[in-house]
Amino acid sequence: MDSIDTLIIGAGALGLACAARLASPQRSTLVVEAEKLIGSHTSSRNSEVIHAGLYYAPGSLKAELCLEGRERLYAWCAQQQVAHRRIGKLLVAVSAAEHSQLDALAQNAAACGVHDLQALSQARLQRLEPALRGVAALLSPSTGIIDSHAYLQSLLAAAEQRGAQLVLQTRVDRLETDGDGWIASGSSAGEPFRLRAQRVVNAGGLFAQQLAQHTAGLASAQIPPLHLCQGRYFSYSGRSPFQHLIYPLPEANAAGLGIHATLDLAGQLRFGPDTRYLDSLDYRVDEQLREPFAAAIRRYYPGLDGARLAPGYSGIRPKLAGIGEPPADFLIQSPAAHGLPGLVNLFGIESPGLTASLAIAERVAQAL
Ligand SMILES: Cc1cc2nc3c(=O)[nH]c(=O)nc-3n(C[C@H](O)[C@H](O)[C@H](O)COP(=O)(O)OP(=O)(O)OC[C@H]3O[C@@H](n4cnc5c(N)ncnc54)[C@H](O)[C@@H]3O)c2cc1C
C-alpha cells in the first residue's frame, strides 16, 4: 500500500487552498477529486465576490475568517496575478423602513471589524448609479470580484510547485485508522485503491458529511446535519447599467443575501442567487423563475427589461442550518474536537467560503 504524509479529499477552493498551504517538498501531499475537473461543484457555482464581511455574527468564524481571508485573498491575487477587481458594492435601501436596517447592518459590520463603509444619501446614490432606485445606501469599497477559475488554478499551481499531486476521478469512500495514521479506500478511474496517510483533510463540500459517516471512529454526534440550499442565477444580456455590485437588504429568513446584481471581470451582469432548500442535488434553473426574479430586481432597478434575463447556472450551499433556523457558523472540526489524530473535517463551508478559503487553510494547518 502506498503511504503519504497528507491526503486532501476534494479539489474545490478549500481542498486546493489547504493543499497550497500544507504541501512541502518534505511532506508528500495528494489531492483526490471525485470529478473529472477541479472545482466541479460549489467553487465554480457562486457569485465570485470577495466579501467585505458585513453580515456575519460578530465573533463568529465566518466574520473572523472572512476579514482575514479577504486580505489574504487580495494579497494572493496580486502576487499570483489572479484577475480580480476591488469594484465596491452598494447595499441599497428602497424604503424608509429599510433605511433603519442599513444602520443596523453598518453597526454589525463595525462590530465585525469592517470600518470602511460609507453611508450614501439618495442624491449621492443617484449620481453614482442613475439606474438604481433607492432612498439610501451603504458603499463597501473593500468588496471585490475574482475570477474563481483562475484562483483555483493558481492554488493548484502553488500546491504542485510545493510537490503536491492531484488525481482526478478518484473518490474516497471510507477512512479507517490503523493506529499509525489513516487508511483511505475508494475507487480511482473505476479501480479500487487503498492508501495510507498520516494526515487527512476532508474538504468534500456537499459530500463532507457522507464521507464523515464512513469515517471509522467518528461519533455520529460529531457529524452535523446537511441542508442543501440551492441558489439560482439569471444572466442579463446587454451592457450592464451598473458600475458596482448592487445588493438589496438580506433576506428576512437569513438564508441568502437577496437577489443581487454582480458583474464578472468581463463586465457580464448576472442576478441571483435566490434560496431554495432541496432534498437532493439539482442544478437546474427553471425558465419560469424569470417573473419572480424580475419582480425582485425591479424593487431596486425599476427599468429592468425582463426579456434580457435568461436562466443561468446555480450552486448549492452546504448549510448546517435548516429552514427557519438561525444561521450556522463554519465548522472546522479538528482532532481536539473529535479526538481522532491527524484528521480535519470541513463542514458547512457556504458563503463566504471562497473569500475565507486561505484563512480556513491556515486554521487547518494549525489544527494539524
Ligand atoms: C450560490 C452560491 C453563491 C456563493 N457566492 C459566494 C461568493 O460570492 N463569495 C464567497 O466567498 N463565497 C461564495 N459562496 C461560497 C463558496 O462558493 C464555497 O464556500 C466554496 O466554493 C466551497 O468550496 P469547497 O472546496 O468547500 O467545496 P466544493 O467546491 O464543492 O469542493 C468539494 C469537492 O470535493 C469533491 N469530493 C467530495 N467528496 C469527495 C470524496 N469522497 N472523494 C473525492 N472527492 C470528493 C467534490 O467533487 C468537490 O469537487 C457561494 C456559494 C453558493 C452555493
Short mmCIF file of C-alpha atoms and ligand atoms in Angstrom, two decimals:
data_model
loop_
_atom_site.label_atom_id
_atom_site.label_comp_id
_atom_site.label_asym_id
_atom_site.label_seq_id
_atom_site.Cartn_x
_atom_site.Cartn_y
_atom_site.Cartn_z
CA MET A 1 0.00 0.00 0.00
CA ASP A 2 1.27 3.47 -0.91
CA SER A 3 1.96 5.72 2.02
CA ILE A 4 1.91 9.53 2.01
CA ASP A 5 2.02 12.33 4.53
CA THR A 6 -1.05 14.36 3.66
CA LEU A 7 -4.24 13.39 1.87
CA ILE A 8 -6.67 16.12 0.89
CA ILE A 9 -10.10 14.96 -0.20
CA GLY A 10 -11.80 17.35 -2.62
CA ALA A 11 -10.37 19.80 -5.15
CA GLY A 12 -12.63 22.79 -4.63
CA ALA A 13 -11.35 26.10 -3.29
CA LEU A 14 -10.97 24.66 0.20
CA GLY A 15 -9.12 21.48 -0.69
CA LEU A 16 -6.81 23.34 -3.06
CA ALA A 17 -6.15 26.15 -0.56
CA CYS A 18 -5.28 23.50 2.04
CA ALA A 19 -3.01 21.77 -0.48
CA ALA A 20 -1.21 25.03 -1.28
CA ARG A 21 -0.76 25.67 2.47
CA LEU A 22 0.17 22.15 3.62
CA ALA A 23 2.31 20.87 0.74
CA SER A 24 6.06 20.99 1.06
CA PRO A 25 8.90 19.13 -0.62
CA GLN A 26 9.45 17.27 2.70
CA ARG A 27 5.83 16.10 3.00
CA SER A 28 4.22 14.10 0.21
CA THR A 29 0.76 15.54 -0.45
CA LEU A 30 -2.01 14.11 -2.57
CA VAL A 31 -5.28 15.82 -3.54
CA VAL A 32 -8.02 13.48 -4.74
CA GLU A 33 -11.09 14.69 -6.57
CA ALA A 34 -14.09 12.54 -7.46
CA GLU A 35 -15.00 14.55 -10.56
CA LYS A 36 -13.18 14.94 -13.88
CA LEU A 37 -12.30 18.59 -13.21
CA ILE A 38 -11.27 20.64 -10.21
CA GLY A 39 -13.98 22.93 -8.80
CA SER A 40 -16.83 20.97 -10.35
CA HIS A 41 -19.29 21.80 -7.58
CA THR A 42 -19.71 24.86 -5.36
CA SER A 43 -16.37 26.51 -6.15
CA SER A 44 -17.40 27.09 -9.76
CA ARG A 45 -21.04 27.88 -8.96
CA ASN A 46 -21.05 31.04 -6.90
CA SER A 47 -21.12 34.84 -7.20
CA GLU A 48 -17.30 35.22 -7.36
CA VAL A 49 -17.48 38.04 -4.85
CA ILE A 50 -14.68 38.83 -2.42
CA HIS A 51 -16.86 39.68 0.54
CA ALA A 52 -16.00 42.50 2.92
CA GLY A 53 -17.58 40.71 5.88
CA LEU A 54 -20.61 42.84 6.80
CA TYR A 55 -23.33 40.35 7.66
CA TYR A 56 -21.95 37.70 9.96
CA ALA A 57 -22.35 37.40 13.71
CA PRO A 58 -19.53 39.32 15.41
CA GLY A 59 -17.03 36.86 16.87
CA SER A 60 -18.11 34.03 14.56
CA LEU A 61 -15.65 32.14 12.39
CA LYS A 62 -17.49 33.47 9.34
CA ALA A 63 -16.86 37.06 10.46
CA GLU A 64 -13.26 36.49 11.52
CA LEU A 65 -12.18 34.33 8.59
CA CYS A 66 -13.97 36.47 6.00
CA LEU A 67 -11.94 39.51 7.06
CA GLU A 68 -8.67 37.63 7.36
CA GLY A 69 -9.37 35.66 4.17
CA ARG A 70 -10.27 38.79 2.22
CA GLU A 71 -6.90 40.38 3.00
CA ARG A 72 -5.04 37.15 2.26
CA LEU A 73 -7.00 36.73 -0.98
CA TYR A 74 -6.29 40.25 -2.28
CA ALA A 75 -2.59 39.73 -1.50
CA TRP A 76 -2.64 36.29 -3.15
CA CYS A 77 -4.33 37.65 -6.28
CA ALA A 78 -1.75 40.44 -6.57
CA GLN A 79 1.15 38.05 -6.03
CA GLN A 80 -0.12 35.23 -8.26
CA GLN A 81 -1.64 37.52 -10.89
CA VAL A 82 -5.17 36.22 -10.48
CA ALA A 83 -7.68 38.52 -12.20
CA HIS A 84 -9.72 40.45 -9.63
CA ARG A 85 -11.07 43.96 -9.03
CA ARG A 86 -11.99 45.94 -5.92
CA ILE A 87 -15.16 47.05 -7.63
CA GLY A 88 -17.11 48.06 -4.50
CA LYS A 89 -20.63 47.19 -3.51
CA LEU A 90 -23.75 49.21 -2.84
CA LEU A 91 -26.21 47.93 -0.29
CA VAL A 92 -29.44 49.66 -1.17
CA ALA A 93 -32.49 50.54 0.97
CA VAL A 94 -35.59 51.01 -1.18
CA SER A 95 -37.91 52.32 1.56
CA ALA A 96 -37.78 54.31 4.77
CA ALA A 97 -38.32 51.07 6.72
CA GLU A 98 -35.27 49.53 5.09
CA HIS A 99 -33.23 52.63 5.88
CA SER A 100 -33.07 51.68 9.56
CA GLN A 101 -31.94 48.18 8.58
CA LEU A 102 -28.97 49.79 6.84
CA ASP A 103 -27.95 51.40 10.13
CA ALA A 104 -28.21 48.06 11.91
CA LEU A 105 -26.07 46.43 9.21
CA ALA A 106 -23.45 49.18 9.46
CA GLN A 107 -23.29 48.60 13.23
CA ASN A 108 -22.95 44.86 12.74
CA ALA A 109 -20.18 45.41 10.19
CA ALA A 110 -18.33 47.70 12.60
CA ALA A 111 -18.63 45.08 15.35
CA CYS A 112 -17.09 42.59 12.90
CA GLY A 113 -14.15 44.95 12.26
CA VAL A 114 -15.31 46.48 8.96
CA HIS A 115 -14.74 50.22 9.32
CA ASP A 116 -14.68 51.48 5.75
CA LEU A 117 -18.44 51.58 4.98
CA GLN A 118 -19.73 54.90 3.66
CA ALA A 119 -23.36 55.99 4.14
CA LEU A 120 -24.75 57.46 0.91
CA SER A 121 -27.68 59.85 0.60
CA GLN A 122 -30.29 59.35 -2.09
CA ALA A 123 -28.73 62.17 -4.15
CA ARG A 124 -25.25 60.66 -3.98
CA LEU A 125 -26.64 57.22 -4.82
CA GLN A 126 -28.38 58.64 -7.87
CA ARG A 127 -25.16 60.25 -9.03
CA LEU A 128 -23.19 57.01 -8.61
CA GLU A 129 -25.79 54.67 -10.12
CA PRO A 130 -28.52 56.58 -12.03
CA ALA A 131 -30.42 53.39 -12.96
CA LEU A 132 -30.95 52.46 -9.31
CA ARG A 133 -33.99 53.25 -7.19
CA GLY A 134 -33.17 53.67 -3.52
CA VAL A 135 -33.62 56.05 -0.62
CA ALA A 136 -30.15 55.48 0.84
CA ALA A 137 -27.24 53.06 0.56
CA LEU A 138 -24.05 51.83 2.12
CA LEU A 139 -20.95 51.70 -0.05
CA SER A 140 -18.49 48.93 0.75
CA PRO A 141 -15.26 49.85 -1.03
CA SER A 142 -13.40 46.68 0.01
CA THR A 143 -15.83 44.29 -1.71
CA GLY A 144 -14.40 42.88 -4.92
CA ILE A 145 -14.78 40.31 -7.65
CA ILE A 146 -12.46 37.49 -8.62
CA ASP A 147 -12.02 35.07 -11.50
CA SER A 148 -12.72 31.97 -9.40
CA HIS A 149 -11.47 29.56 -12.07
CA ALA A 150 -8.14 31.39 -12.29
CA TYR A 151 -7.99 31.35 -8.48
CA LEU A 152 -8.43 27.57 -8.32
CA GLN A 153 -5.76 27.13 -11.00
CA SER A 154 -3.37 29.36 -9.07
CA LEU A 155 -3.90 27.33 -5.88
CA LEU A 156 -3.27 24.10 -7.77
CA ALA A 157 -0.14 25.51 -9.39
CA ALA A 158 1.19 26.65 -5.99
CA ALA A 159 0.43 23.25 -4.43
CA GLU A 160 2.10 21.40 -7.31
CA GLN A 161 5.12 23.67 -7.13
CA ARG A 162 5.46 22.60 -3.49
CA GLY A 163 5.33 18.96 -4.51
CA ALA A 164 1.61 18.11 -4.23
CA GLN A 165 -0.09 15.86 -6.77
CA LEU A 166 -3.68 15.93 -7.96
CA VAL A 167 -5.57 12.81 -9.02
CA LEU A 168 -8.96 13.32 -10.66
CA GLN A 169 -11.84 10.83 -10.91
CA THR A 170 -10.81 9.41 -7.57
CA ARG A 171 -13.33 9.09 -4.77
CA VAL A 172 -12.56 8.20 -1.18
CA ASP A 173 -15.40 6.05 0.16
CA ARG A 174 -14.01 5.14 3.56
CA LEU A 175 -11.47 6.28 6.14
CA GLU A 176 -10.15 3.91 8.80
CA THR A 177 -7.37 4.19 11.35
CA ASP A 178 -4.70 1.56 11.90
CA GLY A 179 -3.13 3.26 14.91
CA ASP A 180 -0.44 4.72 12.65
CA GLY A 181 -2.44 7.17 10.58
CA TRP A 182 -5.35 6.74 8.21
CA ILE A 183 -6.19 4.22 5.51
CA ALA A 184 -8.30 5.69 2.75
CA SER A 185 -10.10 3.37 0.37
CA GLY A 186 -12.23 4.06 -2.64
CA SER A 187 -12.06 3.94 -6.40
CA SER A 188 -9.85 5.65 -8.93
CA ALA A 189 -10.99 5.69 -12.56
CA GLY A 190 -13.12 2.64 -11.77
CA GLU A 191 -10.32 0.69 -10.00
CA PRO A 192 -10.33 0.14 -6.22
CA PHE A 193 -7.45 1.67 -4.25
CA ARG A 194 -6.11 1.83 -0.70
CA LEU A 195 -3.69 4.42 0.58
CA ARG A 196 -2.11 5.22 3.96
CA ALA A 197 -1.83 8.86 5.04
CA GLN A 198 -0.62 10.48 8.27
CA ARG A 199 -2.91 13.49 7.93
CA VAL A 200 -6.26 13.79 6.18
CA VAL A 201 -8.36 16.83 5.33
CA ASN A 202 -11.98 16.14 4.43
CA ALA A 203 -12.78 19.11 2.14
CA GLY A 204 -15.65 17.34 0.41
CA GLY A 205 -18.05 20.31 0.44
CA LEU A 206 -21.56 18.99 -0.24
CA PHE A 207 -20.28 15.44 0.34
CA ALA A 208 -18.23 16.03 3.50
CA GLN A 209 -20.93 14.54 5.76
CA GLN A 210 -21.23 11.47 3.53
CA LEU A 211 -17.52 10.73 3.96
CA ALA A 212 -17.72 11.53 7.67
CA GLN A 213 -20.41 8.86 8.01
CA HIS A 214 -17.86 6.39 6.62
CA THR A 215 -15.01 7.54 8.86
CA ALA A 216 -14.26 4.87 11.44
CA GLY A 217 -14.25 6.18 14.99
CA LEU A 218 -16.09 9.42 14.24
CA ALA A 219 -19.11 9.55 16.54
CA SER A 220 -22.36 10.33 14.72
CA ALA A 221 -22.92 13.20 17.18
CA GLN A 222 -19.86 14.84 15.61
CA ILE A 223 -21.45 14.88 12.14
CA PRO A 224 -23.63 17.96 11.69
CA PRO A 225 -26.81 17.73 9.61
CA LEU A 226 -26.51 18.86 5.99
CA HIS A 227 -29.17 21.08 4.41
CA LEU A 228 -28.85 21.63 0.66
CA CYS A 229 -29.86 25.14 -0.29
CA GLN A 230 -29.79 25.94 -3.98
CA GLY A 231 -29.03 29.44 -5.29
CA ARG A 232 -30.08 30.14 -8.87
CA TYR A 233 -28.84 32.88 -11.21
CA PHE A 234 -30.21 34.62 -14.27
CA SER A 235 -27.82 36.22 -16.73
CA TYR A 236 -28.54 39.64 -18.24
CA SER A 237 -27.85 40.22 -21.91
CA GLY A 238 -26.51 43.61 -22.89
CA ARG A 239 -24.47 46.32 -21.30
CA SER A 240 -24.63 46.49 -17.51
CA PRO A 241 -26.49 49.56 -16.20
CA PHE A 242 -24.34 49.37 -13.03
CA GLN A 243 -20.72 50.12 -12.16
CA HIS A 244 -20.85 48.49 -8.72
CA LEU A 245 -22.20 45.27 -7.26
CA ILE A 246 -25.77 46.01 -6.17
CA TYR A 247 -27.28 44.26 -3.15
CA PRO A 248 -30.75 44.64 -1.65
CA LEU A 249 -31.13 44.10 2.09
CA PRO A 250 -30.51 40.45 3.09
CA GLU A 251 -33.49 38.10 3.04
CA ALA A 252 -35.61 38.06 6.18
CA ASN A 253 -35.05 34.30 6.55
CA ALA A 254 -31.26 34.97 6.59
CA ALA A 255 -30.64 32.04 4.22
CA GLY A 256 -29.33 34.29 1.43
CA LEU A 257 -28.23 37.83 0.71
CA GLY A 258 -31.19 38.63 -1.59
CA ILE A 259 -31.22 38.56 -5.39
CA HIS A 260 -28.31 40.87 -6.08
CA ALA A 261 -26.56 42.10 -9.19
CA THR A 262 -22.98 41.02 -9.69
CA LEU A 263 -20.60 41.71 -12.50
CA ASP A 264 -17.89 39.35 -13.62
CA LEU A 265 -14.50 40.55 -14.77
CA ALA A 266 -15.68 40.62 -18.39
CA GLY A 267 -18.44 43.07 -17.40
CA GLN A 268 -21.22 40.50 -17.76
CA LEU A 269 -24.11 41.17 -15.36
CA ARG A 270 -25.98 38.41 -13.57
CA PHE A 271 -28.69 38.39 -10.95
CA GLY A 272 -29.06 35.97 -8.07
CA PRO A 273 -28.82 33.78 -6.18
CA ASP A 274 -32.22 33.01 -4.68
CA THR A 275 -32.68 30.37 -1.96
CA ARG A 276 -34.40 27.03 -2.35
CA TYR A 277 -33.95 24.07 0.00
CA LEU A 278 -33.54 20.73 -1.79
CA ASP A 279 -33.69 17.05 -0.87
CA SER A 280 -31.03 16.06 -3.40
CA LEU A 281 -28.58 17.77 -5.75
CA ASP A 282 -30.29 19.59 -8.60
CA TYR A 283 -28.50 22.33 -10.53
CA ARG A 284 -31.34 23.14 -12.98
CA VAL A 285 -32.60 26.71 -13.36
CA ASP A 286 -36.21 26.89 -14.45
CA GLU A 287 -37.15 29.44 -17.12
CA GLN A 288 -40.39 30.06 -15.18
CA LEU A 289 -38.43 31.84 -12.49
CA ARG A 290 -37.96 34.81 -14.80
CA GLU A 291 -41.01 36.68 -13.45
CA PRO A 292 -40.26 36.26 -9.72
CA PHE A 293 -36.65 37.25 -10.44
CA ALA A 294 -37.74 40.29 -12.45
CA ALA A 295 -40.10 41.36 -9.63
CA ALA A 296 -37.32 41.12 -7.02
CA ILE A 297 -34.89 43.05 -9.24
CA ARG A 298 -37.39 45.79 -10.12
CA ARG A 299 -37.57 46.80 -6.44
CA TYR A 300 -34.14 48.39 -6.92
CA TYR A 301 -33.89 48.53 -10.73
CA PRO A 302 -37.33 49.59 -12.00
CA GLY A 303 -36.12 49.99 -15.58
CA LEU A 304 -35.32 46.29 -15.98
CA ASP A 305 -36.30 44.77 -19.32
CA GLY A 306 -37.32 41.24 -18.26
CA ALA A 307 -36.68 39.92 -21.78
CA ARG A 308 -32.97 40.42 -21.18
CA LEU A 309 -32.97 37.80 -18.40
CA ALA A 310 -32.07 34.22 -19.26
CA PRO A 311 -31.65 31.21 -16.95
CA GLY A 312 -28.01 30.97 -15.95
CA TYR A 313 -26.39 28.50 -13.57
CA SER A 314 -26.93 27.51 -9.95
CA GLY A 315 -24.89 26.49 -6.95
CA ILE A 316 -25.81 24.63 -3.78
CA ARG A 317 -24.94 25.84 -0.29
CA PRO A 318 -23.89 23.07 2.15
CA LYS A 319 -25.82 24.64 5.02
CA LEU A 320 -25.75 23.35 8.59
CA ALA A 321 -28.97 25.22 9.44
CA GLY A 322 -32.37 24.20 8.11
CA ILE A 323 -35.28 26.37 7.05
CA GLY A 324 -36.13 28.95 9.71
CA GLU A 325 -33.17 28.08 11.93
CA PRO A 326 -30.64 30.78 12.84
CA PRO A 327 -27.57 30.83 10.56
CA ALA A 328 -24.86 28.32 11.48
CA ASP A 329 -21.15 29.04 11.56
CA PHE A 330 -18.39 27.31 9.59
CA LEU A 331 -17.27 24.12 11.32
CA ILE A 332 -13.55 23.38 11.10
CA GLN A 333 -13.51 20.14 13.05
CA SER A 334 -10.05 19.46 14.45
CA PRO A 335 -8.56 16.44 16.24
CA ALA A 336 -9.07 18.34 19.51
CA ALA A 337 -12.83 18.36 18.78
CA HIS A 338 -13.41 14.79 17.60
CA GLY A 339 -10.48 13.02 19.27
CA LEU A 340 -9.08 11.42 16.10
CA PRO A 341 -5.45 12.45 15.48
CA GLY A 342 -4.47 13.70 12.04
CA LEU A 343 -7.99 14.38 10.71
CA VAL A 344 -9.70 17.69 9.98
CA ASN A 345 -13.27 17.82 8.65
CA LEU A 346 -14.64 20.94 6.99
CA PHE A 347 -18.41 21.22 7.33
CA GLY A 348 -20.84 23.93 6.28
CA ILE A 349 -18.41 25.96 4.20
CA GLU A 350 -21.01 28.06 2.43
CA SER A 351 -20.55 31.76 1.64
CA PRO A 352 -18.14 33.45 2.36
CA GLY A 353 -16.09 30.28 1.87
CA LEU A 354 -14.38 31.41 -1.30
CA THR A 355 -13.31 34.67 0.36
CA ALA A 356 -12.25 32.87 3.53
CA SER A 357 -10.51 29.92 1.84
CA LEU A 358 -6.91 30.98 2.52
CA ALA A 359 -7.73 31.83 6.14
CA ILE A 360 -9.51 28.49 6.62
CA ALA A 361 -6.47 26.70 5.16
CA GLU A 362 -4.34 28.45 7.77
CA ARG A 363 -6.66 27.18 10.54
CA VAL A 364 -6.49 23.67 9.11
CA ALA A 365 -2.69 23.82 9.16
CA GLN A 366 -2.78 24.92 12.82
CA ALA A 367 -5.26 22.16 13.70
CA LEU A 368 -2.97 19.52 12.19
C1 LIG B 1 -24.92 30.17 -4.80
C2 LIG B 1 -23.64 30.38 -4.08
C3 LIG B 1 -23.01 31.63 -4.12
C4 LIG B 1 -21.82 31.84 -3.42
N1 LIG B 1 -21.17 33.04 -3.56
C5 LIG B 1 -20.00 33.25 -2.90
C6 LIG B 1 -19.31 34.47 -3.07
O1 LIG B 1 -19.67 35.33 -3.85
N2 LIG B 1 -18.19 34.66 -2.32
C7 LIG B 1 -17.72 33.72 -1.44
O2 LIG B 1 -16.74 33.98 -0.76
N3 LIG B 1 -18.33 32.52 -1.34
C8 LIG B 1 -19.44 32.26 -2.06
N4 LIG B 1 -20.06 31.04 -1.97
C9 LIG B 1 -19.45 30.00 -1.15
C10 LIG B 1 -18.29 29.32 -1.85
O3 LIG B 1 -18.58 29.08 -3.21
C11 LIG B 1 -18.00 27.99 -1.13
O4 LIG B 1 -17.82 28.26 0.25
C12 LIG B 1 -16.74 27.30 -1.61
O5 LIG B 1 -16.69 27.24 -3.00
C13 LIG B 1 -16.70 25.88 -1.03
O6 LIG B 1 -15.58 25.21 -1.53
P1 LIG B 1 -15.32 23.69 -1.14
O7 LIG B 1 -13.96 23.38 -1.63
O8 LIG B 1 -15.61 23.51 0.32
O9 LIG B 1 -16.46 22.87 -1.87
P2 LIG B 1 -16.56 22.35 -3.43
O10 LIG B 1 -16.16 23.42 -4.37
O11 LIG B 1 -17.92 21.79 -3.57
O12 LIG B 1 -15.47 21.22 -3.48
C14 LIG B 1 -15.61 19.98 -2.85
C15 LIG B 1 -15.03 18.95 -3.79
O13 LIG B 1 -14.86 17.72 -3.11
C16 LIG B 1 -15.12 16.68 -4.01
N5 LIG B 1 -15.42 15.49 -3.19
C17 LIG B 1 -16.42 15.38 -2.31
N6 LIG B 1 -16.36 14.18 -1.67
C18 LIG B 1 -15.31 13.52 -2.20
C19 LIG B 1 -14.75 12.23 -1.96
N7 LIG B 1 -15.27 11.41 -1.04
N8 LIG B 1 -13.67 11.86 -2.68
C20 LIG B 1 -13.12 12.71 -3.59
N9 LIG B 1 -13.62 13.94 -3.86
C21 LIG B 1 -14.70 14.36 -3.17
C22 LIG B 1 -16.30 17.19 -4.82
O14 LIG B 1 -16.42 16.52 -6.05
C23 LIG B 1 -15.95 18.67 -4.97
O15 LIG B 1 -15.27 18.97 -6.16
C24 LIG B 1 -21.25 30.79 -2.67
C25 LIG B 1 -21.87 29.54 -2.64
C26 LIG B 1 -23.04 29.34 -3.36
C27 LIG B 1 -23.68 27.98 -3.34
#
